[in-house]
PDB file of C-alpha atoms in Angstrom:
ATOM      1  CA  UNK V1411     -63.323 -23.849  22.426  1.00 47.00           C
ATOM      2  CA  UNK V1412     -62.994 -23.913  26.177  1.00 54.00           C
ATOM      3  CA  UNK V1413     -60.989 -26.950  26.444  1.00 61.00           C
ATOM      4  CA  UNK V1414     -58.481 -25.109  24.142  1.00 58.00           C
ATOM      5  CA  UNK V1415     -58.406 -21.785  25.963  1.00 65.00           C
ATOM      6  CA  UNK V1416     -57.750 -24.165  29.337  1.00 61.00           C
ATOM      7  CA  UNK V1417     -55.005 -25.716  27.712  1.00 66.00           C
ATOM      8  CA  UNK V1418     -53.489 -22.517  26.594  1.00 72.00           C
ATOM      9  CA  UNK V1419     -53.997 -20.794  29.677  1.00 69.00           C
ATOM     10  CA  UNK V1420     -52.004 -24.454  30.928  1.00 73.00           C
ATOM     11  CA  UNK V1421     -49.192 -23.980  28.552  1.00 71.00           C
ATOM     12  CA  UNK V1422     -48.726 -20.410  29.297  1.00 78.00           C
ATOM     13  CA  UNK V1423     -48.511 -21.134  33.153  1.00 75.00           C
ATOM     14  CA  UNK V1424     -45.729 -23.919  32.873  1.00 74.00           C
ATOM     15  CA  UNK V1425     -44.142 -21.575  30.321  1.00 76.00           C
ATOM     16  CA  UNK V1426     -43.557 -18.896  33.146  1.00 77.00           C
ATOM     17  CA  UNK V1427     -42.981 -21.101  35.595  1.00 77.00           C
ATOM     18  CA  UNK V1428     -40.290 -22.598  33.177  1.00 85.00           C
ATOM     19  CA  UNK V1429     -38.579 -18.822  32.536  1.00 85.00           C
ATOM     20  CA  UNK V1430     -38.417 -18.368  36.530  1.00 86.00           C
ATOM     21  CA  UNK V1431     -36.703 -21.637  37.441  1.00 88.00           C
ATOM     22  CA  UNK V1432     -34.470 -20.962  34.557  1.00 87.00           C
ATOM     23  CA  UNK V1433     -33.912 -17.223  35.728  1.00 88.00           C
ATOM     24  CA  UNK V1434     -33.189 -18.697  39.468  1.00 91.00           C
ATOM     25  CA  UNK V1435     -30.814 -21.295  38.315  1.00 91.00           C
ATOM     26  CA  UNK V1436     -28.793 -18.707  35.995  1.00 92.00           C
ATOM     27  CA  UNK V1437     -28.907 -16.755  39.295  1.00 93.00           C
ATOM     28  CA  UNK V1438     -27.439 -19.665  41.520  1.00 92.00           C
ATOM     29  CA  UNK V1439     -25.119 -20.489  38.948  1.00 92.00           C
ATOM     30  CA  UNK V1440     -23.717 -16.672  38.283  1.00 94.00           C
ATOM     31  CA  UNK V1441     -22.995 -17.122  42.497  1.00 92.00           C
ATOM     32  CA  UNK V1442     -21.707 -20.418  42.087  1.00 90.00           C
ATOM     33  CA  UNK V1443     -19.128 -19.126  39.750  1.00 92.00           C
ATOM     34  CA  UNK V1444     -18.518 -16.238  41.926  1.00 92.00           C
ATOM     35  CA  UNK V1445     -17.577 -18.224  44.940  1.00 89.00           C
ATOM     36  CA  UNK V1446     -15.571 -20.268  42.679  1.00 86.00           C
ATOM     37  CA  UNK V1447     -13.404 -18.044  41.267  1.00 91.00           C
ATOM     38  CA  UNK V1448     -12.997 -16.295  44.953  1.00 91.00           C
ATOM     39  CA  UNK V1449     -11.516 -19.605  45.975  1.00 85.00           C
ATOM     40  CA  UNK V1450      -9.095 -20.096  43.147  1.00 86.00           C
ATOM     41  CA  UNK V1451      -8.103 -16.655  44.152  1.00 90.00           C
ATOM     42  CA  UNK V1452      -7.677 -17.045  47.709  1.00 88.00           C
ATOM     43  CA  UNK V1453      -6.001 -20.489  47.039  1.00 83.00           C
ATOM     44  CA  UNK V1454      -3.285 -18.917  44.815  1.00 85.00           C
ATOM     45  CA  UNK V1455      -2.851 -15.726  46.970  1.00 89.00           C
ATOM     46  CA  UNK V1456      -1.935 -18.902  49.768  1.00 85.00           C
ATOM     47  CA  UNK V1457       0.258 -20.336  47.484  1.00 83.00           C
ATOM     48  CA  UNK V1458       2.170 -17.155  47.007  1.00 88.00           C
ATOM     49  CA  UNK V1459       2.566 -16.406  50.422  1.00 89.00           C
ATOM     50  CA  UNK V1460       3.711 -19.908  51.220  1.00 84.00           C
ATOM     51  CA  UNK V1461       6.089 -19.306  48.135  1.00 85.00           C
ATOM     52  CA  UNK V1462       7.574 -15.641  49.496  1.00 90.00           C
ATOM     53  CA  UNK V1463       7.894 -17.414  53.113  1.00 88.00           C
ATOM     54  CA  UNK V1464       9.779 -19.867  51.817  1.00 86.00           C
ATOM     55  CA  UNK V1465      12.148 -18.074  49.790  1.00 88.00           C
ATOM     56  CA  UNK V1466      12.947 -15.575  52.354  1.00 91.00           C
ATOM     57  CA  UNK V1467      13.679 -18.238  55.061  1.00 87.00           C
ATOM     58  CA  UNK V1468      16.125 -19.896  52.546  1.00 87.00           C
ATOM     59  CA  UNK V1469      17.451 -16.842  51.987  1.00 88.00           C
ATOM     60  CA  UNK V1470      17.735 -15.981  55.479  1.00 88.00           C
ATOM     61  CA  UNK V1471      19.327 -18.990  56.869  1.00 84.00           C
ATOM     62  CA  UNK V1472      21.753 -19.457  53.641  1.00 82.00           C
ATOM     63  CA  UNK V1473      23.189 -15.645  54.656  1.00 83.00           C
ATOM     64  CA  UNK V1474      23.395 -16.790  58.248  1.00 80.00           C
ATOM     65  CA  UNK V1475      25.185 -19.767  57.506  1.00 78.00           C
ATOM     66  CA  UNK V1476      27.835 -17.371  55.132  1.00 77.00           C
ATOM     67  CA  UNK V1477      27.949 -14.974  57.902  1.00 76.00           C
ATOM     68  CA  UNK V1478      28.403 -17.169  60.643  1.00 72.00           C
ATOM     69  CA  UNK V1479      30.652 -19.669  58.695  1.00 61.00           C
ATOM     70  CA  UNK V1480      31.441 -23.592  60.135  1.00 58.00           C
ATOM     71  CA  UNK V1481      31.470 -24.292  63.472  1.00 59.00           C
ATOM     72  CA  UNK V1482      34.681 -26.197  65.303  1.00 52.00           C
ATOM     73  CA  UNK V1483      37.801 -26.620  64.166  1.00 53.00           C
ATOM     74  CA  UNK V1484      37.000 -25.791  60.659  1.00 57.00           C
ATOM     75  CA  UNK V1485      35.903 -22.038  61.926  1.00 57.00           C
ATOM     76  CA  UNK V1486      39.409 -21.524  63.508  1.00 55.00           C
ATOM     77  CA  UNK V1487      41.332 -22.984  59.978  1.00 59.00           C
ATOM     78  CA  UNK V1488      38.987 -21.041  57.773  1.00 60.00           C
ATOM     79  CA  UNK V1489      39.088 -17.221  59.863  1.00 56.00           C
ATOM     80  CA  UNK V1490      43.063 -17.842  60.583  1.00 58.00           C
ATOM     81  CA  UNK V1491      43.114 -18.394  56.292  1.00 62.00           C
ATOM     82  CA  UNK V1492      41.174 -15.283  55.873  1.00 61.00           C
ATOM     83  CA  UNK V1493      37.975 -17.499  54.956  1.00 61.00           C
ATOM     84  CA  UNK V1494      34.655 -16.707  57.113  1.00 60.00           C
ATOM     85  CA  UNK V1495      31.774 -18.267  56.055  1.00 64.00           C
ATOM     86  CA  UNK V1496      30.377 -21.542  54.690  1.00 72.00           C
ATOM     87  CA  UNK V1497      31.740 -23.509  52.102  1.00 75.00           C
ATOM     88  CA  UNK V1498      29.561 -24.405  49.233  1.00 78.00           C
ATOM     89  CA  UNK V1499      28.991 -28.030  50.243  1.00 80.00           C
ATOM     90  CA  UNK V1500      27.748 -26.633  53.433  1.00 78.00           C
ATOM     91  CA  UNK V1501      25.185 -24.358  51.341  1.00 80.00           C
ATOM     92  CA  UNK V1502      23.833 -27.443  49.476  1.00 84.00           C
ATOM     93  CA  UNK V1503      23.811 -29.271  52.078  1.00 84.00           C
ATOM     94  CA  UNK V1504      21.313 -26.527  54.125  1.00 83.00           C
ATOM     95  CA  UNK V1505      19.340 -26.054  50.951  1.00 85.00           C
ATOM     96  CA  UNK V1506      19.059 -29.662  50.301  1.00 87.00           C
ATOM     97  CA  UNK V1507      17.693 -29.827  54.296  1.00 85.00           C
ATOM     98  CA  UNK V1508      15.165 -27.125  53.916  1.00 84.00           C
ATOM     99  CA  UNK V1509      13.823 -27.798  50.719  1.00 83.00           C
ATOM    100  CA  UNK V1510      13.154 -32.019  52.227  1.00 87.00           C
ATOM    101  CA  UNK V1511      11.570 -30.370  55.093  1.00 83.00           C
ATOM    102  CA  UNK V1512       9.521 -27.884  53.390  1.00 81.00           C
ATOM    103  CA  UNK V1513       7.725 -30.704  50.686  1.00 82.00           C
ATOM    104  CA  UNK V1514       5.614 -32.828  53.143  1.00 84.00           C
ATOM    105  CA  UNK V1515       4.359 -29.433  54.574  1.00 80.00           C
ATOM    106  CA  UNK V1516       3.426 -28.218  51.123  1.00 79.00           C
ATOM    107  CA  UNK V1517       1.400 -31.258  50.519  1.00 82.00           C
ATOM    108  CA  UNK V1518       0.319 -31.768  53.983  1.00 82.00           C
ATOM    109  CA  UNK V1519      -1.395 -27.929  52.884  1.00 77.00           C
ATOM    110  CA  UNK V1520      -2.843 -29.388  49.904  1.00 78.00           C
ATOM    111  CA  UNK V1521      -4.472 -32.438  51.496  1.00 82.00           C
ATOM    112  CA  UNK V1522      -6.036 -30.107  53.963  1.00 80.00           C
ATOM    113  CA  UNK V1523      -7.595 -27.601  51.520  1.00 78.00           C
ATOM    114  CA  UNK V1524      -9.060 -30.727  49.365  1.00 81.00           C
ATOM    115  CA  UNK V1525      -9.856 -32.783  52.340  1.00 82.00           C
ATOM    116  CA  UNK V1526     -11.937 -29.385  53.133  1.00 78.00           C
ATOM    117  CA  UNK V1527     -12.935 -28.611  50.107  1.00 75.00           C
ATOM    118  CA  UNK V1528     -14.463 -32.381  49.805  1.00 77.00           C
ATOM    119  CA  UNK V1529     -16.313 -31.908  53.056  1.00 79.00           C
ATOM    120  CA  UNK V1530     -18.473 -29.374  51.719  1.00 73.00           C
ATOM    121  CA  UNK V1531     -19.200 -30.400  48.840  1.00 76.00           C
ATOM    122  CA  UNK V1532     -20.533 -33.721  50.846  1.00 74.00           C
ATOM    123  CA  UNK V1533     -22.501 -31.059  52.911  1.00 66.00           C
TER     124      UNK V1533
END
């Protein structure tokens, strides 16, 4: 009878330890989930900020191109004809150039965040 009581005690102790281990795992898992959500929010905020900066910069450059107009002899001809500002082709060229310069920068930013996350995962 004493061995049955001893086994029941051991089983109870194991059960209590399992419950404590599950509770501790749940606690750490919830903390990890909160951190993952916060990381995603910060990444989305960063991406939104980059998009706003790109949009404002592109808008300001295009406005400056329209206001200042083309340079050289074409500027004199446009002013004499009463057409100040850049042509549609000038605006398309400026926009294409800026977007081609911006795309590699976005990729480098993504790669930097990815590499940083990978290094944290390895630790």
